[in-house]
CSV table of C-alpha atoms in Angstrom, one decimal:
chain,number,residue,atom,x,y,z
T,26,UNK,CA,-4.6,-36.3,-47.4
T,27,UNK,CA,-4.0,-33.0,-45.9
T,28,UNK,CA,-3.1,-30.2,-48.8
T,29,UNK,CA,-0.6,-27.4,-48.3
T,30,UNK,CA,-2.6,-24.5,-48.3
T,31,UNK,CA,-2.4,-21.9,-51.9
T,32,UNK,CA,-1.0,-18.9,-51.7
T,33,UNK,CA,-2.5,-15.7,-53.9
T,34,UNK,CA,-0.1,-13.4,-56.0
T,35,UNK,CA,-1.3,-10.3,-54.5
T,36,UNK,CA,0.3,-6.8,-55.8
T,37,UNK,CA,3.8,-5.4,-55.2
T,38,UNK,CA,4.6,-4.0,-51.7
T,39,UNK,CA,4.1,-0.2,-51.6
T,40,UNK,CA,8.1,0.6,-51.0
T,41,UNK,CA,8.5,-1.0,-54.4
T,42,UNK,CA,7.1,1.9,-56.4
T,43,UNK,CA,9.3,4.7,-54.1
T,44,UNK,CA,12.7,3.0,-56.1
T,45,UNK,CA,11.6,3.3,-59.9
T,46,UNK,CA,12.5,7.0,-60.1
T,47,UNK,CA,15.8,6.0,-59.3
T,48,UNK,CA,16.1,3.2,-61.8
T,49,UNK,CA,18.0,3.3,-65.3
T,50,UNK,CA,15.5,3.3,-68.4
T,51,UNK,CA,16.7,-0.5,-69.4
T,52,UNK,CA,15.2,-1.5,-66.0
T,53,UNK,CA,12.4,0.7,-66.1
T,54,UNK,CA,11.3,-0.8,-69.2
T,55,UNK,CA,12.1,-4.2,-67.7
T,56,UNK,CA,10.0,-3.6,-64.8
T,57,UNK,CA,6.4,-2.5,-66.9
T,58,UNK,CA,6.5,-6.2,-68.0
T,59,UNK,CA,6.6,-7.7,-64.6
T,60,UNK,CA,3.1,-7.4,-63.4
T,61,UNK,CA,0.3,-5.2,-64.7
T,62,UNK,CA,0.8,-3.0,-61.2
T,63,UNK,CA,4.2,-1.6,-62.0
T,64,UNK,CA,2.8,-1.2,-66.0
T,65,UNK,CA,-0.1,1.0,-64.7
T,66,UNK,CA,2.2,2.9,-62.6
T,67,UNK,CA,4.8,3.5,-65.6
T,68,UNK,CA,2.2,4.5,-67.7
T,69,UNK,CA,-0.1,6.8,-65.2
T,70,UNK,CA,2.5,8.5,-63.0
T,71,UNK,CA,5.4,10.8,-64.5
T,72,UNK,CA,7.3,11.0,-61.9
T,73,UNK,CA,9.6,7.6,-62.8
T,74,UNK,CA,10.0,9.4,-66.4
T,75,UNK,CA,11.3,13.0,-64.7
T,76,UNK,CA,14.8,11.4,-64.9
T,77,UNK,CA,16.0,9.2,-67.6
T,78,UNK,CA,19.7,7.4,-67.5
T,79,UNK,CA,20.3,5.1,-71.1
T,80,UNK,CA,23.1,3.1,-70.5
T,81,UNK,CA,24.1,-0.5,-71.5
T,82,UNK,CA,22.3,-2.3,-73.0
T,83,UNK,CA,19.8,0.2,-74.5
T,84,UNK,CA,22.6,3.0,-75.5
T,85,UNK,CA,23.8,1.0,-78.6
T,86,UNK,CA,20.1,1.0,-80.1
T,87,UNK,CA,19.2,3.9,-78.6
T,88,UNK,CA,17.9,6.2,-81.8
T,89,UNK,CA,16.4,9.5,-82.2
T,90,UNK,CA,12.7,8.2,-82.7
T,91,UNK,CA,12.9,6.0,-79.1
T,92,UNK,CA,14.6,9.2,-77.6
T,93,UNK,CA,11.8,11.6,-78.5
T,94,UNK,CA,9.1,9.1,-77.5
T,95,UNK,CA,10.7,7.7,-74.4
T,96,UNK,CA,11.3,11.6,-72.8
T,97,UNK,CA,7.5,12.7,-73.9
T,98,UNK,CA,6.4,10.5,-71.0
T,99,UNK,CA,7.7,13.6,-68.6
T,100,UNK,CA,5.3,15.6,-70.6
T,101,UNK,CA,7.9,18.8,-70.6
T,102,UNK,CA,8.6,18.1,-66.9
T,103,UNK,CA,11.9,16.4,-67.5
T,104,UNK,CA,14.8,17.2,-65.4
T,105,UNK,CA,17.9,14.5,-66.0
T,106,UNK,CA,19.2,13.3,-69.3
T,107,UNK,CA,22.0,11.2,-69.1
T,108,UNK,CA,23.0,9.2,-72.3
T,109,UNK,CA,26.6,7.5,-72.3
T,110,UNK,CA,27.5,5.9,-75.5
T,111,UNK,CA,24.8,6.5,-77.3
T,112,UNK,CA,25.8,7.0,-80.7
T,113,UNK,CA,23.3,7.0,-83.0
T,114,UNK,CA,21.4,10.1,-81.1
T,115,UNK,CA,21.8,13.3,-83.8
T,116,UNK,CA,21.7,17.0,-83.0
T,117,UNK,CA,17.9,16.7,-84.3
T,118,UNK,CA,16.9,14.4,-81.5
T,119,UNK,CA,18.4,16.0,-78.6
T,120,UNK,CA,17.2,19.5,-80.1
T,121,UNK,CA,14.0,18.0,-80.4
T,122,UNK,CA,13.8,16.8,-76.5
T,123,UNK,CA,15.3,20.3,-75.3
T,124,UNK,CA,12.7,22.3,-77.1
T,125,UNK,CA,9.8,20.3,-74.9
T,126,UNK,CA,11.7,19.9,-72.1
T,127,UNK,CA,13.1,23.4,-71.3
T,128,UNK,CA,13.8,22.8,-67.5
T,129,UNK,CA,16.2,19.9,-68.1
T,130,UNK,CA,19.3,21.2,-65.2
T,131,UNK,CA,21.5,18.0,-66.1
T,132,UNK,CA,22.8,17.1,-69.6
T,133,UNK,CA,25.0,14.1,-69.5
T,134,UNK,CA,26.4,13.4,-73.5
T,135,UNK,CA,29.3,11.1,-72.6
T,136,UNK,CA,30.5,9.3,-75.7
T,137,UNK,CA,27.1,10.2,-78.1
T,138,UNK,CA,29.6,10.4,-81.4
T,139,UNK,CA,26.8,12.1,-83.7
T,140,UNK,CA,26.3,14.6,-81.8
T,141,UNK,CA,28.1,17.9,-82.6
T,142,UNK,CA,29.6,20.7,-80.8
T,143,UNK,CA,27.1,23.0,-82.4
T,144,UNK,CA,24.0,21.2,-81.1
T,145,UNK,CA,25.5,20.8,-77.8
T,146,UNK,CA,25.4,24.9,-77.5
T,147,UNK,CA,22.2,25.1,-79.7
T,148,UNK,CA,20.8,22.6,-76.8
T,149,UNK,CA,22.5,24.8,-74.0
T,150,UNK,CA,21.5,28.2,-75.2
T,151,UNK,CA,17.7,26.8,-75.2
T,152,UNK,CA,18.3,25.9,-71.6
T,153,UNK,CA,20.1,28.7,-70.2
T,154,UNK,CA,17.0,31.2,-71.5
T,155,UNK,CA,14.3,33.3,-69.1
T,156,UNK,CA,17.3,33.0,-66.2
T,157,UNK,CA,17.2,29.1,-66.1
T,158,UNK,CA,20.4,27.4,-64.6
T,159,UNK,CA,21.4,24.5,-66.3
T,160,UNK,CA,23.6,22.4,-62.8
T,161,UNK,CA,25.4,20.1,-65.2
T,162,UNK,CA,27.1,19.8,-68.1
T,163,UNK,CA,29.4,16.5,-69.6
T,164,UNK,CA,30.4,15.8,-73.2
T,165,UNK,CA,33.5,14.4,-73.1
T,166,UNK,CA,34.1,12.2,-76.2
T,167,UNK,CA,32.3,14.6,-78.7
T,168,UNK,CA,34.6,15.4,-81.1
T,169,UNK,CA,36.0,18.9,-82.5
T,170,UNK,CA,35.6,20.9,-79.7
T,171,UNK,CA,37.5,23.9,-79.4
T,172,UNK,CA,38.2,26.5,-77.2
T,173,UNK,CA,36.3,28.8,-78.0
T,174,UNK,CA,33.1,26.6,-78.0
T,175,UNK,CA,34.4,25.8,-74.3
T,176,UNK,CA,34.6,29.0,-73.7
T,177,UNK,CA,31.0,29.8,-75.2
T,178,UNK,CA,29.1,26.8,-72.8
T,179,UNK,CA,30.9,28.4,-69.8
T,180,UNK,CA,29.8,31.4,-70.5
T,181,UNK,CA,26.3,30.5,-71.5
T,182,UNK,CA,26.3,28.4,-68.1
T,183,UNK,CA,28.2,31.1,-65.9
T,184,UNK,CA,30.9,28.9,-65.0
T,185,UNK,CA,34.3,31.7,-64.7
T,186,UNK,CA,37.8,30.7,-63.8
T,187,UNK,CA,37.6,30.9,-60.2
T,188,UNK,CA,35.2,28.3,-60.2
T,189,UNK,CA,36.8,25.9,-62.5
T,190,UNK,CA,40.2,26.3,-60.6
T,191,UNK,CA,38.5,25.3,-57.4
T,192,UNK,CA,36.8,22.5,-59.1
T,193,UNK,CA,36.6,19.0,-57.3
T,194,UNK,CA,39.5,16.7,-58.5
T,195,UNK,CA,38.1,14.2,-61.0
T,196,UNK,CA,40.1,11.2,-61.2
T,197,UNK,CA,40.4,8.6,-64.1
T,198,UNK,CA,39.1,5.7,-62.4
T,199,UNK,CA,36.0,6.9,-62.0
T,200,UNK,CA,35.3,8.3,-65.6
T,201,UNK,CA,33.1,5.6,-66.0
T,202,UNK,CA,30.5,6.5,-63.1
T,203,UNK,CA,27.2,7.8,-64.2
T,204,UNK,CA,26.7,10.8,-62.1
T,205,UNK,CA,23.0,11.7,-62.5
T,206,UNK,CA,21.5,10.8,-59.2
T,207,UNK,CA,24.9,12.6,-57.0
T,208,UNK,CA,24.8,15.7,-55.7
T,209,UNK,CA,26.2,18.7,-57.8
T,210,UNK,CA,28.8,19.2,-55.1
T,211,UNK,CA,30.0,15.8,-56.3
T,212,UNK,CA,30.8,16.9,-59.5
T,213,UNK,CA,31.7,19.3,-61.8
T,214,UNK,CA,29.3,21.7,-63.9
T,215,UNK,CA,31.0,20.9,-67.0
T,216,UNK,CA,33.3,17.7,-67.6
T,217,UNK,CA,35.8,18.6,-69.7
T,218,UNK,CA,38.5,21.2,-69.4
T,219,UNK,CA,41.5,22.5,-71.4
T,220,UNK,CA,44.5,20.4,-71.3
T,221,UNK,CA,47.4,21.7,-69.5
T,222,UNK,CA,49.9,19.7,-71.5
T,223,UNK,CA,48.4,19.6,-75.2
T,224,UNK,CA,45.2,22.5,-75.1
T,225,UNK,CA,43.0,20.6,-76.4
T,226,UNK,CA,39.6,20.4,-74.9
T,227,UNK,CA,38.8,16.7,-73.2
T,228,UNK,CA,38.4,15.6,-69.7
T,229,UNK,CA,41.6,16.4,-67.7
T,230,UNK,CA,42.4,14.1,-65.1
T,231,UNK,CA,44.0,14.7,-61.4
T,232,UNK,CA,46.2,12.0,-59.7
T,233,UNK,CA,45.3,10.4,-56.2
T,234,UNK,CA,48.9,9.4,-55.7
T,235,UNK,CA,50.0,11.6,-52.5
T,236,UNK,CA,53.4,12.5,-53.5
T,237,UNK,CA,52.3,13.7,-56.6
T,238,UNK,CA,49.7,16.5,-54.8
T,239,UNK,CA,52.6,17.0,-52.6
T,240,UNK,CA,55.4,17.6,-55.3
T,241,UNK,CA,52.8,20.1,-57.4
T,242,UNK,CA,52.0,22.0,-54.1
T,243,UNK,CA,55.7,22.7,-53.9
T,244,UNK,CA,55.8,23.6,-57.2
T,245,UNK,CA,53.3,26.0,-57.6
T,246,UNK,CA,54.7,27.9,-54.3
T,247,UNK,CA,57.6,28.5,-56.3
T,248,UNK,CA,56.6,31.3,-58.9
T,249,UNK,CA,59.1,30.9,-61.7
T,250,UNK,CA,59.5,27.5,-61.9
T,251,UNK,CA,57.7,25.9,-64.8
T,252,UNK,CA,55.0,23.5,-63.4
T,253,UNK,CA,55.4,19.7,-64.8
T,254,UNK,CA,52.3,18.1,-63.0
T,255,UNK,CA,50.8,15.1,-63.9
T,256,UNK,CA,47.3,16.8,-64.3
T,257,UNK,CA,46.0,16.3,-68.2
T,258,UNK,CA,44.0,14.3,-70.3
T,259,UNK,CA,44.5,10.7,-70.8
T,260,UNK,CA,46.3,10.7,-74.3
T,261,UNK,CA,48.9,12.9,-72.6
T,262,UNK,CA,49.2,11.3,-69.1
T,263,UNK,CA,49.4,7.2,-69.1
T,264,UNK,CA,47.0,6.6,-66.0
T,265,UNK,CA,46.4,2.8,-64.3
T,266,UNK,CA,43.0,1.5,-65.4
T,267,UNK,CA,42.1,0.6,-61.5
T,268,UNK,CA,43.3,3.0,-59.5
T,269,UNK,CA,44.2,6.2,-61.7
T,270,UNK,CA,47.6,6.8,-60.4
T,271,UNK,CA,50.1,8.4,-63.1
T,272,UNK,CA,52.4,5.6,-64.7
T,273,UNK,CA,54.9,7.5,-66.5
T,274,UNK,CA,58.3,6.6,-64.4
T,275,UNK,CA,56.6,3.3,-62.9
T,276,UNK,CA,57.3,-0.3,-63.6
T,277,UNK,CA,53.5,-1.9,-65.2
T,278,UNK,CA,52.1,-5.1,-64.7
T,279,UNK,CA,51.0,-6.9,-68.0
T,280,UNK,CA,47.6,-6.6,-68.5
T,281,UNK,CA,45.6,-9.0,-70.4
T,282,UNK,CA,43.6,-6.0,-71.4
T,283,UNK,CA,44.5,-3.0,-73.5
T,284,UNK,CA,44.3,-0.7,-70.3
T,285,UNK,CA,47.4,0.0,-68.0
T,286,UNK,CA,48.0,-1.6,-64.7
T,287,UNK,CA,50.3,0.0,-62.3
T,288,UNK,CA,52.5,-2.7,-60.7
T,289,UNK,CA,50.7,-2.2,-57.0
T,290,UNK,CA,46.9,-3.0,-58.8
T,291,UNK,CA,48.5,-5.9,-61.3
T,292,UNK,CA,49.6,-8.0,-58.1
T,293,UNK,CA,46.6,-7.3,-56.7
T,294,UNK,CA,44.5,-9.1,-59.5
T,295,UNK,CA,44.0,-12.4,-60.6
T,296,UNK,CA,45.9,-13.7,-63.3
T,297,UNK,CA,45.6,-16.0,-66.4
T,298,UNK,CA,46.5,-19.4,-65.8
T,299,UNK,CA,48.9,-19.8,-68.9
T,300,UNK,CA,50.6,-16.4,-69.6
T,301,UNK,CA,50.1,-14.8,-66.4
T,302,UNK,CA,48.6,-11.3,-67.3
T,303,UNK,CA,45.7,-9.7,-65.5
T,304,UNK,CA,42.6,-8.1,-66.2
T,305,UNK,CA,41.3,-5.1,-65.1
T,306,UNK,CA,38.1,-5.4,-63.3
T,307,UNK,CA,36.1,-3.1,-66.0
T,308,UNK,CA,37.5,-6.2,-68.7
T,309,UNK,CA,37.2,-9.2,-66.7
T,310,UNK,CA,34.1,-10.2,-68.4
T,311,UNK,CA,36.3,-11.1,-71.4
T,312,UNK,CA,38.0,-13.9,-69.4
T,313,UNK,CA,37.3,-17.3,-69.5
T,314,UNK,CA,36.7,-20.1,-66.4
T,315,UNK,CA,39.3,-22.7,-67.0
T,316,UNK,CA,40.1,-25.2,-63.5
T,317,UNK,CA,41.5,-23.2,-61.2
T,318,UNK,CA,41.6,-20.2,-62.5
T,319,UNK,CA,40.9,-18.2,-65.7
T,320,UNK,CA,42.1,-17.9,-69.4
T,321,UNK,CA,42.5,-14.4,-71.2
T,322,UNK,CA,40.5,-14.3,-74.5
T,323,UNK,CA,44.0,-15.0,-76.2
T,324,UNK,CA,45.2,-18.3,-74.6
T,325,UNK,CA,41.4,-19.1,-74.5
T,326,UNK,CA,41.1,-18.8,-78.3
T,327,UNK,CA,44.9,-21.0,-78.8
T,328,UNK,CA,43.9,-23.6,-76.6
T,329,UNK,CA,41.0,-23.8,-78.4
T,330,UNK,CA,42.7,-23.5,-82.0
T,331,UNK,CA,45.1,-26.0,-80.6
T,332,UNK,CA,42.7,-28.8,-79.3
């Protein structure tokens, strides 16, 4: 009886190792428990550690001890942070990392809710001393920012007016993207802006919609009239969830969701089987496989109540 010949493990290919300093911190962490080749390279070589993104699922248990011990693997070298939702990181921890790691050139703080405006500068004065340009700047979702602490990270940052009125347009279906491995062309050198509507300092949002760009072109030709655009943040501008048109004088789909649909991206989604509303696509996870189609969480749990 003939036997199939075995076949040795041997060690990852080569082009394996070029990816992990592109790869989030949840996979990098995943990846040093695959084979004892990629744990000897995460642990020898800093170069995967020079750039750290903590996303889901990490953010939510992401804590000022694991942030000081993860980012001393750069050993001061460290030139990314970008933490999204991570809420229990304090001003202590993220002063902590910034002292270290004083040639960080992109801070992403999206959504960390302990953080403070006063650390954010503390953190941005230590990285804006001996002539060192910090690229990037985003905290949108830290809370109590004024003006004049806008004013103050600009300034610290040299951002003036001229730039931030050329800015690229940032629309509000792509708040979610993590922008840490884009160009800075791609993006702007601080995220949030003031309000044109209310003046309060969040992330102001432009509308893709072409008759929109067309109407506030027209307007702004016209010197005395009082500009109404649909540029603002998104308590004072009701945007669709998938496409990040304004909604305010359109007919909505009904979403499953708590987000807005505009009517062109509701008919373009699938809908739930019994009452007929959509998901967006960042909330379709929430939906449930029922033959033929899907069930929203609500019909899901009555049907279940029911049977």
């Amino acid at each position: 009886m003939m036997q199939s010949p075995s076949h040795e493990l041997g060690p990852p290919h080569e082009a394996m190792f070029l990816i992990l300093p592109y790869l989030h911190l949840f996979e990098l962490l995943s990846i040093s428990q695959v084979c004892k080749s990629f744990r000897d390279a995460l642990h020898h070589d800093i170069l995967p550690w020079l750039n750290i993104v903590v996303d889901k699922p990490l953010n939510s248990r992401f804590s000022d001890d694991f942030l000081v011990k993860i980012m001393a693997k750069a050993k001061g070298r460290l030139r990314i942070i970008a933490m999204k939702n991570c809420f229990r990181i304090t001003n202590d921890g993220l002063l902590q990392v910034i002292t270290s790691n004083p040639h960080i050139n992109k801070l992403y703080l999206q959504g960390c809710t302990s953080l403070t405006i006063e650390g954010v500068i503390g953190a941005v004065k230590l990285l804006t001393k001996a002539n060192h340009r910090l690229k990037i700047l985003a905290i949108s979702g830290i809370y109590n920012v004024k003006i004049e602490d806008f004013q103050t990270l600009c300034h610290l940052m040299g951002i003036n007016q001229m730039q931030m009125k050329n800015r690229k347009k940032n629309y509000y279906n792509t708040r979610c993207e993590l922008y840490a491995f884009k160009q800075e062309s791609d993006q702007p050198s601080i995220d949030v802006d003031i309000c044109p509507k209310c003046g309060e300092i969040r992330e102001v949002f432009d509308c893709p919609r072409d008759s929109c760009n067309t109407r506030i072109q027209q307007q702004r030709q016209q010197q005395n009239q009082v500009l109404k655009e649909c540029r603002g943040c998104f308590l004072c501008v009701p945007r669709c969830e998938e496409c990040g048109v304004c909604t305010k004088d359109d007919e909505l789909g009904e979403a499953a969701c708590t987000d807005i649909l505009c009517l062109n991206c509701w008919l373009q989604l699938p809908k739930c089987s019994f009452c007929n509303k959509a998901y967006c696509n960042q909330h379709a996870y929430q939906q449930s496989l029922y033959p033929g189609g899907f069930l929203c969480s609500y019909c899901s749990f009555h049907a279940t109540q029911s049977s």
